[in-house]
Coordinates of N, CA and C in Angstrom, one line a residue:
M738 N -3.2 -46.7 74.1 CA -4.3 -47.4 73.4 C -3.7 -48.5 73.3
T739 N -4.9 -49.9 74.6 CA -4.3 -51.3 73.9 C -5.5 -51.6 72.8
S740 N -5.2 -52.8 72.5 CA -5.9 -53.4 71.7 C -7.5 -53.6 71.6
P741 N -7.8 -53.8 73.1 CA -9.3 -53.9 73.0 C -9.8 -52.4 72.9
D742 N -9.4 -51.3 73.4 CA -9.5 -50.1 73.4 C -9.9 -49.3 72.0
Y743 N -8.7 -49.9 70.9 CA -8.6 -49.8 69.9 C -9.5 -50.1 69.0
A744 N -10.2 -51.5 69.6 CA -11.0 -52.5 68.5 C -12.3 -51.3 69.1
E745 N -12.8 -51.2 70.0 CA -13.8 -50.1 70.4 C -14.0 -49.3 69.8
I746 N -13.3 -48.3 70.1 CA -13.1 -47.0 69.0 C -13.7 -47.3 68.2
R747 N -12.6 -48.4 67.5 CA -12.8 -48.3 66.2 C -14.3 -48.4 65.5
G748 N -14.7 -49.4 66.6 CA -16.3 -49.7 66.1 C -16.9 -48.8 66.6
R749 N -17.1 -47.7 67.4 CA -17.9 -46.6 67.7 C -17.8 -45.7 66.5
L750 N -16.0 -45.2 65.9 CA -16.1 -44.8 65.0 C -16.5 -44.9 63.8
V751 N -16.9 -46.5 63.4 CA -17.5 -47.1 62.4 C -19.4 -46.5 62.3
R752 N -19.6 -46.4 63.1 CA -21.1 -46.4 63.5 C -21.7 -44.8 63.0
A753 N -20.2 -44.0 63.6 CA -20.7 -42.2 63.6 C -20.5 -42.3 62.2
V754 N -19.2 -42.5 61.7 CA -19.0 -42.5 59.9 C -20.5 -42.9 59.1
R755 N -21.3 -44.0 59.7 CA -22.4 -44.5 58.7 C -23.4 -43.4 59.6
Q756 N -23.6 -43.3 60.6 CA -24.2 -41.6 60.6 C -24.0 -40.6 59.5
V757 N -23.1 -39.8 59.7 CA -23.1 -39.0 58.8 C -22.4 -39.2 57.6
C758 N -22.3 -39.9 57.1 CA -21.6 -40.2 55.4 C -22.9 -40.1 54.5
P759 N -22.6 -39.4 53.7 CA -23.9 -39.5 52.4 C -23.9 -40.5 51.7
G760 N -25.2 -41.1 51.4 CA -25.1 -42.2 50.8 C -24.0 -42.4 49.2
W761 N -23.8 -41.3 48.7 CA -23.0 -41.7 47.8 C -21.4 -41.8 47.9
L762 N -21.2 -41.9 49.0 CA -20.1 -42.1 49.7 C -19.9 -43.0 50.5
R763 N -20.9 -44.1 50.1 CA -21.0 -44.7 51.4 C -19.4 -46.1 50.8
G764 N -18.9 -46.0 50.2 CA -18.2 -47.3 49.4 C -16.5 -46.3 49.9
R765 N -16.5 -45.5 50.1 CA -15.1 -44.9 50.8 C -15.7 -44.7 52.1
A766 N -16.6 -45.4 53.1 CA -17.0 -45.7 54.5 C -15.3 -45.9 55.2
E767 N -14.6 -46.7 54.8 CA -13.7 -47.2 55.4 C -12.8 -46.5 55.1
D768 N -12.3 -45.9 54.0 CA -11.0 -44.8 54.4 C -11.0 -43.5 55.4
I769 N -12.7 -43.3 55.1 CA -12.8 -42.2 55.7 C -12.8 -42.6 57.5
V770 N -13.2 -43.9 57.8 CA -12.9 -44.5 59.0 C -11.4 -44.1 59.6
Q771 N -10.4 -44.8 58.5 CA -9.5 -44.9 59.1 C -8.9 -43.8 58.7
N772 N -8.8 -42.6 57.7 CA -9.0 -41.2 58.6 C -9.0 -40.5 59.8
A773 N -10.4 -40.9 60.2 CA -10.9 -40.4 61.7 C -9.7 -41.3 62.8
L774 N -9.7 -42.2 62.5 CA -8.5 -42.6 63.2 C -7.0 -42.0 63.5
V775 N -7.1 -41.5 62.4 CA -5.6 -40.6 62.6 C -5.6 -39.4 62.9
K776 N -6.8 -38.7 62.6 CA -7.2 -37.8 63.6 C -7.3 -37.9 64.9
L777 N -7.8 -39.0 65.4 CA -8.1 -39.0 66.7 C -6.7 -39.7 67.1
L778 N -5.6 -40.3 66.8 CA -4.6 -40.4 67.6 C -3.6 -39.1 67.5
Q779 N -3.5 -38.1 66.4 CA -2.8 -37.0 65.9 C -3.1 -36.2 67.3
G780 N -4.2 -35.9 67.4 CA -5.2 -35.1 68.6 C -5.4 -35.6 69.7
S781 N -5.0 -36.4 70.1 CA -4.9 -37.2 71.5 C -4.3 -36.7 72.3
A782 N -4.2 -35.6 72.8 CA -4.1 -34.5 74.0 C -4.0 -34.8 75.6
R783 N -5.5 -35.9 75.0 CA -6.0 -36.2 76.8 C -5.8 -37.7 77.5
E784 N -5.7 -37.8 78.2 CA -5.2 -39.2 79.1 C -5.2 -40.3 78.5
A785 N -4.3 -40.8 78.1 CA -4.7 -42.2 77.5 C -5.7 -43.1 78.2
S786 N -5.9 -43.2 79.4 CA -6.4 -44.5 80.2 C -8.0 -43.8 80.2
T787 N -8.8 -42.7 79.8 CA -9.9 -42.6 79.3 C -10.3 -42.2 78.4
P788 N -11.5 -43.4 77.6 CA -11.9 -43.5 76.2 C -12.9 -42.0 76.0
P789 N -12.3 -41.8 74.6 CA -12.7 -40.5 74.0 C -14.6 -40.8 74.2
A790 N -15.1 -39.3 75.1 CA -16.6 -39.2 74.4 C -17.5 -39.7 73.2
A791 N -18.6 -40.3 73.4 CA -19.0 -40.5 72.1 C -19.2 -39.3 71.2
S792 N -19.8 -38.2 71.7 CA -19.7 -36.6 71.0 C -18.5 -36.1 70.1
Y793 N -17.3 -36.5 70.8 CA -16.0 -36.3 70.3 C -15.7 -37.0 69.2
L794 N -16.2 -38.2 69.1 CA -15.6 -39.7 68.4 C -16.8 -38.9 67.2
W795 N -17.9 -38.4 67.1 CA -18.9 -38.1 66.0 C -18.5 -37.0 65.6
R796 N -17.9 -36.0 66.4 CA -17.2 -34.6 65.7 C -16.1 -35.5 64.8
V797 N -15.2 -35.8 65.4 CA -14.0 -36.5 64.3 C -14.6 -37.4 63.5
A798 N -15.2 -38.1 63.0 CA -16.3 -38.8 62.0 C -16.9 -37.6 61.2
Y799 N -17.3 -36.9 62.0 CA -18.1 -35.9 60.6 C -16.9 -34.9 60.2
S800 N -15.8 -34.6 60.4 CA -14.5 -33.9 60.4 C -13.9 -34.7 59.2
A801 N -13.9 -36.0 59.5 CA -13.4 -37.0 58.3 C -14.1 -37.0 57.0
T802 N -15.4 -37.2 57.2 CA -16.6 -37.2 56.3 C -16.5 -35.3 55.4
V803 N -16.0 -34.7 55.8 CA -16.5 -33.5 55.5 C -15.1 -33.4 54.7
D804 N -13.7 -34.2 55.4 CA -12.5 -33.7 54.6 C -12.2 -34.6 53.5
E805 N -12.8 -35.5 53.0 CA -13.0 -36.5 52.4 C -14.0 -36.0 50.8
I806 N -15.1 -35.2 51.5 CA -15.4 -34.9 50.0 C -15.3 -33.5 49.9
R807 N -14.5 -32.6 50.6 CA -13.8 -31.8 49.8 C -12.2 -32.0 49.1
R808 N -12.0 -33.3 49.4 CA -11.1 -33.7 48.5 C -11.2 -34.5 47.0
L809 N -12.7 -34.5 47.9 CA -13.2 -35.7 46.3 C -13.5 -34.5 45.3
R810 N -13.9 -33.5 45.9 CA -14.2 -32.2 45.1 C -12.9 -31.9 44.4
R811 N -11.8 -31.2 45.1 CA -11.1 -31.1 44.2 C -10.4 -31.8 43.6
R812 N -10.2 -32.7 43.8 CA -9.2 -33.9 43.0 C -10.4 -35.0 42.2
P813 N -11.4 -34.6 41.4 CA -12.0 -36.3 41.4 C -11.3 -37.0 40.7
E814 N -11.5 -38.4 40.8 CA -10.6 -39.6 40.5 C -11.7 -40.1 39.3
V815 N -10.6 -40.5 38.0 CA -11.8 -40.7 37.2 C -10.1 -42.2 36.9
P816 N -11.5 -42.8 37.2 CA -10.9 -44.4 36.4 C -10.4 -44.2 35.5
W817 N -9.1 -45.2 35.3 CA -8.4 -45.5 33.9 C -8.6 -46.2 33.0
D818 N -9.0 -46.6 32.3 CA -10.0 -48.0 31.5 C -9.0 -47.8 30.4
A819 N -8.7 -49.3 30.3 CA -7.6 -49.4 29.5 C -7.7 -50.0 28.2
E820 N -9.8 -50.2 28.0 CA -10.3 -50.4 26.9 C -10.9 -49.1 26.3
D821 N -10.4 -47.9 26.8 CA -11.7 -46.6 26.4 C -10.5 -46.3 25.0
P822 N -11.4 -46.4 24.2 CA -11.0 -45.7 22.7 C -10.8 -44.2 22.2
G823 N -10.9 -43.8 23.6 CA -10.6 -42.1 23.3 C -9.5 -41.9 24.0
R824 N -9.2 -42.4 24.4 CA -7.4 -42.0 25.4 C -6.6 -42.0 24.1
A825 N -5.3 -40.8 24.5 CA -4.6 -40.6 24.1 C -3.4 -41.4 23.8
E826 N -3.0 -42.0 23.0 CA -1.7 -43.3 22.3 C -1.1 -42.5 21.9
P827 N 0.1 -42.7 21.6 CA 1.0 -41.8 20.8 C 1.1 -43.8 19.4
A828 N 1.0 -42.7 18.1 CA 0.7 -43.5 16.7 C 2.0 -44.2 16.8
D829 N 3.7 -43.8 17.6 CA 4.6 -44.2 17.2 C 4.7 -45.3 18.3
P830 N 5.1 -46.6 18.1 CA 5.3 -47.5 18.9 C 6.6 -47.3 20.1
S831 N 7.3 -46.1 19.6 CA 8.6 -46.0 20.5 C 8.2 -44.7 21.6
G832 N 6.9 -44.7 20.8 CA 6.5 -43.2 22.5 C 6.9 -42.0 21.9
T833 N 7.4 -41.9 20.5 CA 7.8 -40.5 20.0 C 7.0 -39.9 19.6
D834 N 6.2 -38.4 19.3 CA 5.4 -37.6 19.0 C 5.7 -37.7 17.6
P835 N 5.5 -38.5 16.4 CA 5.3 -38.0 15.1 C 5.6 -37.1 14.4
S836 N 4.3 -36.2 15.1 CA 3.7 -34.9 14.3 C 4.3 -34.0 15.0
G837 N 5.1 -34.0 15.9 CA 6.2 -33.2 16.4 C 5.5 -31.9 17.7
L838 N 4.5 -32.5 18.0 CA 3.6 -31.6 18.7 C 4.2 -31.0 20.0
D839 N 4.9 -32.3 20.7 CA 5.5 -32.0 21.8 C 6.7 -31.4 21.7
D840 N 7.7 -31.2 20.6 CA 8.3 -30.2 20.6 C 8.3 -28.6 20.0
A841 N 6.9 -28.4 19.6 CA 6.1 -27.2 19.7 C 5.5 -26.5 20.3
V842 N 5.4 -27.6 21.6 CA 4.8 -27.0 23.0 C 5.7 -26.5 23.7
D843 N 7.0 -27.3 23.6 CA 8.2 -27.0 24.1 C 9.1 -25.2 23.9
A844 N 9.2 -25.3 22.2 CA 9.4 -24.4 22.0 C 8.4 -23.0 22.4
C845 N 7.0 -23.4 22.0 CA 6.2 -22.0 22.3 C 6.7 -21.8 24.0
L846 N 6.6 -22.9 24.7 CA 6.7 -22.8 26.0 C 7.7 -21.8 26.2
R847 N 8.9 -21.8 26.2 CA 10.2 -21.0 25.8 C 10.5 -19.8 25.6
G848 N 9.5 -19.6 24.6 CA 8.8 -17.8 24.3 C 8.1 -17.5 25.1
L849 N 7.6 -18.0 26.1 CA 6.5 -17.3 26.7 C 7.4 -16.5 27.7
L850 N 7.1 -15.2 28.4 CA 7.4 -14.5 29.4 C 7.7 -15.8 30.7
E851 N 8.3 -15.2 31.3 CA 9.0 -16.3 32.4 C 7.5 -16.5 33.6
P852 N 6.7 -15.2 34.2 CA 5.9 -16.4 34.9 C 4.6 -16.4 34.4
R853 N 4.5 -16.7 33.1 CA 3.3 -17.0 31.9 C 4.0 -18.2 31.2
R854 N 5.3 -18.7 31.2 CA 5.5 -20.3 31.5 C 5.7 -21.0 32.4
I855 N 6.3 -20.4 33.4 CA 5.7 -21.4 34.6 C 4.5 -21.5 34.9
A856 N 3.0 -20.7 35.2 CA 2.0 -20.4 35.1 C 1.4 -21.8 34.4
V857 N 1.8 -21.4 33.0 CA 0.9 -22.7 31.8 C 1.6 -23.9 32.0
G858 N 3.1 -24.3 32.7 CA 3.5 -25.1 33.2 C 3.1 -25.9 33.4
L859 N 2.1 -25.5 34.9 CA 1.9 -26.2 35.9 C 0.8 -26.0 35.6
H860 N 0.0 -25.6 35.2 CA -1.7 -26.0 34.8 C -1.2 -26.9 33.4
L861 N -0.9 -26.7 32.7 CA -0.5 -28.3 31.8 C -0.2 -29.4 32.4
A862 N 0.2 -29.5 33.7 CA 0.7 -30.6 34.5 C -0.2 -31.1 35.4
G863 N -1.5 -30.2 35.4 CA -3.1 -30.7 36.0 C -3.2 -29.7 37.0
F864 N -2.4 -28.5 37.8 CA -2.7 -28.3 38.6 C -3.3 -26.7 38.5
S865 N -4.4 -27.0 39.8 CA -5.6 -25.4 39.2 C -5.1 -24.7 39.4
A866 N -5.4 -23.1 38.9 CA -4.8 -21.9 39.5 C -5.3 -21.5 40.5
K867 N -5.8 -22.1 41.7 CA -5.8 -21.5 43.1 C -4.7 -22.5 43.8
E868 N -4.2 -23.5 43.0 CA -2.8 -24.1 43.6 C -1.6 -23.5 43.3
I869 N -1.9 -23.2 41.4 CA -0.9 -22.3 41.4 C -0.6 -21.4 42.6
A870 N -1.4 -20.3 42.6 CA -1.3 -19.1 43.5 C -0.9 -19.4 44.7
V871 N -1.2 -20.8 45.4 CA -1.2 -20.5 46.7 C 0.8 -21.3 46.5
S872 N 0.8 -22.5 45.6 CA 2.4 -22.5 45.7 C 3.4 -22.0 45.2
L873 N 2.9 -20.8 44.3 CA 3.8 -19.4 44.3 C 3.7 -18.2 45.0
H874 N 3.0 -18.1 46.4 CA 2.9 -17.1 46.2 C 2.2 -16.1 45.8
W875 N 1.1 -16.0 44.5 CA 0.5 -15.0 44.0 C -1.1 -15.2 44.4
T876 N -1.6 -13.8 44.2 CA -2.6 -14.0 44.2 C -3.7 -14.8 43.3
D877 N -4.5 -15.1 43.8 CA -5.8 -15.6 42.7 C -5.7 -15.7 41.4
K878 N -6.2 -14.0 41.7 CA -6.2 -13.0 40.4 C -4.7 -13.3 39.2
A879 N -3.7 -13.0 40.0 CA -2.7 -13.0 39.1 C -2.7 -14.3 38.7
A880 N -2.8 -15.3 39.3 CA -2.6 -16.7 38.8 C -3.8 -17.1 37.6
R881 N -4.7 -17.0 38.2 CA -5.7 -16.9 36.6 C -5.5 -16.5 35.6
N882 N -4.9 -15.1 35.7 CA -4.9 -14.4 34.5 C -3.7 -14.6 33.9
L883 N -2.5 -14.9 34.6 CA -1.3 -16.0 34.0 C -1.4 -17.0 33.2
V884 N -2.1 -17.7 33.8 CA -2.4 -18.9 33.1 C -3.2 -18.4 31.7
F885 N -4.4 -17.7 32.2 CA -5.4 -17.8 30.7 C -4.4 -16.7 29.4
R886 N -3.5 -15.7 30.2 CA -3.1 -15.3 28.9 C -1.9 -16.2 28.1
G887 N -1.1 -16.7 29.0 CA -0.3 -17.7 28.8 C -1.1 -19.0 27.7
M888 N -1.7 -19.5 27.7 CA -2.6 -20.7 27.0 C -3.3 -19.3 26.1
V889 N -3.5 -18.0 25.7 CA -3.7 -17.8 24.8 C -2.4 -17.7 24.0
D890 N -1.4 -17.3 24.4 CA -0.2 -17.2 23.8 C 0.1 -18.1 23.0
L891 N 0.2 -19.8 23.8 CA 0.5 -20.9 23.8 C -0.3 -21.1 22.5
R892 N -1.5 -20.9 22.5 CA -2.2 -21.4 21.4 C -2.0 -20.6 19.7
T893 N -2.0 -19.6 20.1 CA -1.1 -18.4 19.2 C 0.0 -19.1 18.3
C894 N 1.3 -18.9 19.5 CA 2.3 -19.6 19.2 C 1.9 -20.6 18.1
L895 N 1.1 -21.9 19.3 CA 1.2 -23.0 18.1 C 0.2 -22.9 16.7
S896 N -0.6 -22.2 16.4 CA -1.7 -22.4 15.7 C -0.5 -21.5 14.3
G897 N 0.5 -20.5 14.7 CA 1.5 -20.0 13.7 C 2.2 -21.0 13.2
K898 N 2.1 -22.5 14.3 CA 3.4 -23.4 13.2 C 2.5 -24.7 13.0
G899 N 1.4 -24.1 12.4 CA 0.4 -25.2 11.8 C -0.4 -26.1 12.9
F900 N -0.2 -26.0 14.0 CA -1.1 -26.7 14.7 C -2.3 -25.8 15.2
R901 N -4.0 -26.8 15.4 CA -4.7 -25.9 16.0 C -5.8 -26.8 16.8
A902 N -6.2 -25.8 17.6 CA -6.5 -26.4 18.8 C -7.8 -27.2 18.9

């Protein structure tokens, strides 16, 4: 694809994305165009001499927009605000946990059955039950169950050590 062809195709994709992109997603329109271009280049099994049809470009733009919506719903982005008084910071400037909660959580996790320990560890790392199920080849129900029961065990263990949820 030559530079003039690229510029023309990109311009057509920009117009297509503007047509299909919902208003609340307008700030990400450039990202969607870039993703659409990548999809177009990855899926270009057609001859390089013929430019893609307008309907094909519209479908690629639509697909990239839907992918972006799904991505945002899966993992909503939360901006980190350095001035947020509610964010957790260690009381000790050395970065250690003076309350001993980190050590208590580690000890309680070691006491869990292995499948629950793995599920809870991934859950605490930010993975959803569905992502845990997919990555460990478990059923969704098994992953949800292991996370739920493991978290109950973790809370029970922590309350036994004097920590409250």
